[in-house]
């Protein structure tokens, strides 16, 4: 078997080997004989030997009886039948293995897609919760700002009311002092005298 393969490799190597170059004198002659627009080149391509048929070498004894030849032929047929059966079984097993592997790969891909979808859904849910908490917190902060603004308005109103009361009180006291003609006993600290 190995010798047959080595012969085939040698035959292919010689078939694909480049053609030997022509000596300069013959190359010039070949160009002179050919027309100007066509250049002829001669190459030698060796023919590969015919492929040898694969036969099993069983010792065959030529005897005068035909039963021995028939027994050998039947043994050959039986052997070929067994080899054919083994080859079919091998192909069937390989096919089963391929189908099982493909099924397992499909299951792994399905599992991966399911897990990815679950994780993405969880992430989306968390993002929604964070957005909701952010909105709630923003609402609370706006409410606090509104409360502070309201308290500030109330304080401004109280300051304005107290100022108005004190102005009225000062005007009433001034009117009373004018009516009585008495000067106020307590003046501003800078005019005391």
CSV table of C-alpha atoms in Angstrom, one decimal:
chain,number,residue,atom,x,y,z
A,1,UNK,CA,0.0,0.0,0.0
A,2,UNK,CA,2.8,2.4,0.9
A,3,UNK,CA,4.7,1.6,-2.2
A,4,UNK,CA,1.6,2.3,-4.3
A,5,UNK,CA,1.2,5.7,-2.7
A,6,UNK,CA,4.9,6.5,-3.2
A,7,UNK,CA,4.6,5.6,-6.9
A,8,UNK,CA,1.6,7.8,-7.2
A,9,UNK,CA,3.4,10.7,-5.6
A,10,UNK,CA,6.4,10.2,-7.9
A,11,UNK,CA,4.1,10.1,-10.9
A,12,UNK,CA,2.4,13.3,-9.9
A,13,UNK,CA,5.7,15.0,-9.2
A,14,UNK,CA,7.0,14.1,-12.7
A,15,UNK,CA,3.8,15.2,-14.3
A,16,UNK,CA,3.9,18.6,-12.7
A,17,UNK,CA,7.6,19.2,-13.1
A,18,UNK,CA,8.5,22.1,-15.4
A,19,UNK,CA,9.6,21.3,-18.9
A,20,UNK,CA,13.3,21.3,-19.6
A,21,UNK,CA,14.6,24.5,-21.1
A,22,UNK,CA,15.6,24.4,-24.8
A,23,UNK,CA,19.2,25.2,-25.6
A,24,UNK,CA,19.6,28.7,-27.1
A,25,UNK,CA,20.2,27.5,-30.6
A,26,UNK,CA,17.0,25.4,-30.7
A,27,UNK,CA,15.0,28.1,-29.0
A,28,UNK,CA,16.0,30.6,-31.8
A,29,UNK,CA,15.2,28.0,-34.4
A,30,UNK,CA,11.7,27.4,-32.9
A,31,UNK,CA,11.1,31.2,-32.9
A,32,UNK,CA,12.2,31.5,-36.6
A,33,UNK,CA,9.9,28.7,-37.7
A,34,UNK,CA,6.8,30.2,-35.9
A,35,UNK,CA,4.9,33.2,-37.2
A,36,UNK,CA,5.6,36.5,-35.4
A,37,UNK,CA,2.4,36.7,-33.5
A,38,UNK,CA,2.4,33.1,-32.2
A,39,UNK,CA,5.4,31.6,-30.3
A,40,UNK,CA,5.5,27.8,-30.3
A,41,UNK,CA,7.1,26.0,-27.5
A,42,UNK,CA,7.7,22.3,-27.3
A,43,UNK,CA,7.4,20.7,-24.0
A,44,UNK,CA,7.7,17.1,-23.0
A,45,UNK,CA,5.0,15.9,-20.7
A,46,UNK,CA,5.6,12.3,-19.5
A,47,UNK,CA,2.6,10.1,-19.2
A,48,UNK,CA,1.7,8.9,-15.8
A,49,UNK,CA,1.6,5.1,-15.4
A,50,UNK,CA,-2.0,3.8,-15.3
A,51,UNK,CA,-3.4,3.5,-11.8
A,52,UNK,CA,-3.1,0.1,-10.3
A,53,UNK,CA,-6.3,-1.5,-9.3
A,54,UNK,CA,-6.7,-2.2,-5.7
A,55,UNK,CA,-7.0,-5.9,-5.2
A,56,UNK,CA,-6.4,-8.1,-2.3
A,57,UNK,CA,-3.7,-10.6,-2.8
A,58,UNK,CA,-5.2,-13.9,-1.8
A,59,UNK,CA,-3.1,-17.0,-2.4
A,60,UNK,CA,-4.9,-18.6,-5.3
A,61,UNK,CA,-3.9,-22.0,-6.3
A,62,UNK,CA,-4.7,-23.1,-9.7
A,63,UNK,CA,-5.9,-26.6,-9.6
A,64,UNK,CA,-7.9,-28.6,-12.0
A,65,UNK,CA,-11.0,-28.4,-9.8
A,66,UNK,CA,-13.3,-25.4,-10.1
A,67,UNK,CA,-14.5,-25.7,-6.5
A,68,UNK,CA,-11.4,-24.2,-5.1
A,69,UNK,CA,-11.8,-21.2,-7.4
A,70,UNK,CA,-15.4,-20.9,-6.4
A,71,UNK,CA,-14.5,-21.1,-2.6
A,72,UNK,CA,-11.9,-18.4,-3.1
A,73,UNK,CA,-14.4,-16.2,-5.0
A,74,UNK,CA,-17.0,-16.8,-2.3
A,75,UNK,CA,-14.5,-15.9,0.4
A,76,UNK,CA,-13.7,-12.7,-1.5
A,77,UNK,CA,-17.4,-11.8,-1.8
A,78,UNK,CA,-17.9,-12.6,1.9
A,79,UNK,CA,-15.0,-10.4,2.9
A,80,UNK,CA,-16.2,-7.6,0.7
A,81,UNK,CA,-19.7,-8.0,2.2
A,82,UNK,CA,-18.2,-7.7,5.8
A,83,UNK,CA,-16.1,-4.7,4.9
A,84,UNK,CA,-19.1,-3.0,3.3
A,85,UNK,CA,-21.2,-3.8,6.4
A,86,UNK,CA,-18.4,-2.4,8.7
A,87,UNK,CA,-18.1,0.7,6.5
A,88,UNK,CA,-21.9,1.3,6.7
A,89,UNK,CA,-21.9,0.8,10.4
A,90,UNK,CA,-19.0,3.2,10.8
A,91,UNK,CA,-20.8,5.9,8.7
A,92,UNK,CA,-23.9,5.3,10.8
A,93,UNK,CA,-22.0,5.7,14.1
A,94,UNK,CA,-20.3,8.8,12.8
A,95,UNK,CA,-23.7,10.2,11.7
A,96,UNK,CA,-25.1,9.5,15.2
A,97,UNK,CA,-22.2,11.2,16.8
A,98,UNK,CA,-22.5,14.3,14.6
A,99,UNK,CA,-26.3,14.5,15.2
A,100,UNK,CA,-25.8,14.2,19.0
A,101,UNK,CA,-23.1,16.8,19.0
A,102,UNK,CA,-25.3,19.1,16.9
A,103,UNK,CA,-28.2,18.6,19.3
A,104,UNK,CA,-25.9,19.4,22.3
A,105,UNK,CA,-24.6,22.5,20.6
A,106,UNK,CA,-28.1,23.6,19.9
A,107,UNK,CA,-29.1,23.0,23.5
A,108,UNK,CA,-26.1,25.0,24.7
A,109,UNK,CA,-27.0,27.9,22.4
A,110,UNK,CA,-30.6,27.8,23.6
A,111,UNK,CA,-29.5,27.8,27.2
A,112,UNK,CA,-27.1,30.7,26.5
A,113,UNK,CA,-29.9,32.7,24.9
A,114,UNK,CA,-32.3,32.0,27.7
A,115,UNK,CA,-29.8,33.1,30.4
A,116,UNK,CA,-28.9,36.2,28.4
A,117,UNK,CA,-32.5,37.1,28.1
A,118,UNK,CA,-33.1,36.6,31.8
A,119,UNK,CA,-30.1,38.7,32.7
A,120,UNK,CA,-31.1,41.5,30.3
A,121,UNK,CA,-34.7,41.4,31.7
A,122,UNK,CA,-33.3,41.7,35.3
A,123,UNK,CA,-31.0,44.6,34.2
A,124,UNK,CA,-33.9,46.4,32.6
A,125,UNK,CA,-36.0,45.9,35.7
A,126,UNK,CA,-33.2,47.3,37.9
A,127,UNK,CA,-32.8,50.2,35.6
A,128,UNK,CA,-36.6,50.9,35.8
A,129,UNK,CA,-36.4,50.7,39.6
A,130,UNK,CA,-33.5,53.0,39.7
A,131,UNK,CA,-35.3,55.5,37.4
A,132,UNK,CA,-38.4,55.2,39.6
A,133,UNK,CA,-36.3,55.9,42.7
A,134,UNK,CA,-34.6,58.8,41.0
A,135,UNK,CA,-38.0,60.2,40.0
A,136,UNK,CA,-39.3,59.7,43.6
A,137,UNK,CA,-36.2,61.3,45.1
A,138,UNK,CA,-36.5,64.3,42.6
A,139,UNK,CA,-40.2,64.7,43.6
A,140,UNK,CA,-39.2,64.7,47.3
A,141,UNK,CA,-36.5,67.3,46.7
A,142,UNK,CA,-39.0,69.5,44.7
A,143,UNK,CA,-41.5,69.2,47.6
A,144,UNK,CA,-38.7,70.2,50.1
A,145,UNK,CA,-37.9,73.2,47.9
A,146,UNK,CA,-41.6,74.1,47.8
A,147,UNK,CA,-41.9,73.8,51.6
A,148,UNK,CA,-38.8,76.0,52.1
A,149,UNK,CA,-40.2,78.6,49.7
A,150,UNK,CA,-43.5,78.5,51.6
A,151,UNK,CA,-41.8,79.0,54.9
A,152,UNK,CA,-39.7,81.8,53.5
A,153,UNK,CA,-42.9,83.5,52.2
A,154,UNK,CA,-44.5,83.2,55.6
A,155,UNK,CA,-41.5,84.7,57.3
A,156,UNK,CA,-41.4,87.6,54.8
A,157,UNK,CA,-45.1,88.2,55.5
A,158,UNK,CA,-44.5,88.2,59.3
A,159,UNK,CA,-41.6,90.6,58.9
A,160,UNK,CA,-43.8,92.9,56.7
A,161,UNK,CA,-46.7,92.7,59.2
A,162,UNK,CA,-44.4,93.5,62.1
A,163,UNK,CA,-42.9,96.4,60.2
A,164,UNK,CA,-46.4,97.7,59.4
A,165,UNK,CA,-47.5,97.4,63.1
A,166,UNK,CA,-44.4,99.2,64.3
A,167,UNK,CA,-44.8,102.0,61.8
A,168,UNK,CA,-48.5,102.4,62.9
A,169,UNK,CA,-47.4,102.4,66.5
A,170,UNK,CA,-44.7,105.0,65.8
A,171,UNK,CA,-47.3,107.2,64.0
A,172,UNK,CA,-49.8,106.9,66.8
A,173,UNK,CA,-47.2,107.8,69.4
A,174,UNK,CA,-46.1,110.7,67.3
A,175,UNK,CA,-49.7,111.9,67.0
A,176,UNK,CA,-50.2,111.5,70.8
A,177,UNK,CA,-47.0,113.6,71.5
A,178,UNK,CA,-48.2,116.2,69.1
A,179,UNK,CA,-51.6,116.4,70.7
A,180,UNK,CA,-50.1,116.7,74.2
A,181,UNK,CA,-47.2,118.8,73.2
A,182,UNK,CA,-44.8,116.6,75.2
A,183,UNK,CA,-41.6,115.4,73.8
A,184,UNK,CA,-41.0,111.7,73.8
A,185,UNK,CA,-38.9,110.7,76.8
A,186,UNK,CA,-36.8,108.2,74.8
A,187,UNK,CA,-35.3,109.4,71.6
A,188,UNK,CA,-33.1,107.7,69.4
A,189,UNK,CA,-29.8,106.9,71.0
A,190,UNK,CA,-27.9,109.4,68.9
A,191,UNK,CA,-30.1,112.4,69.8
A,192,UNK,CA,-30.2,111.9,73.5
A,193,UNK,CA,-29.5,115.0,75.4
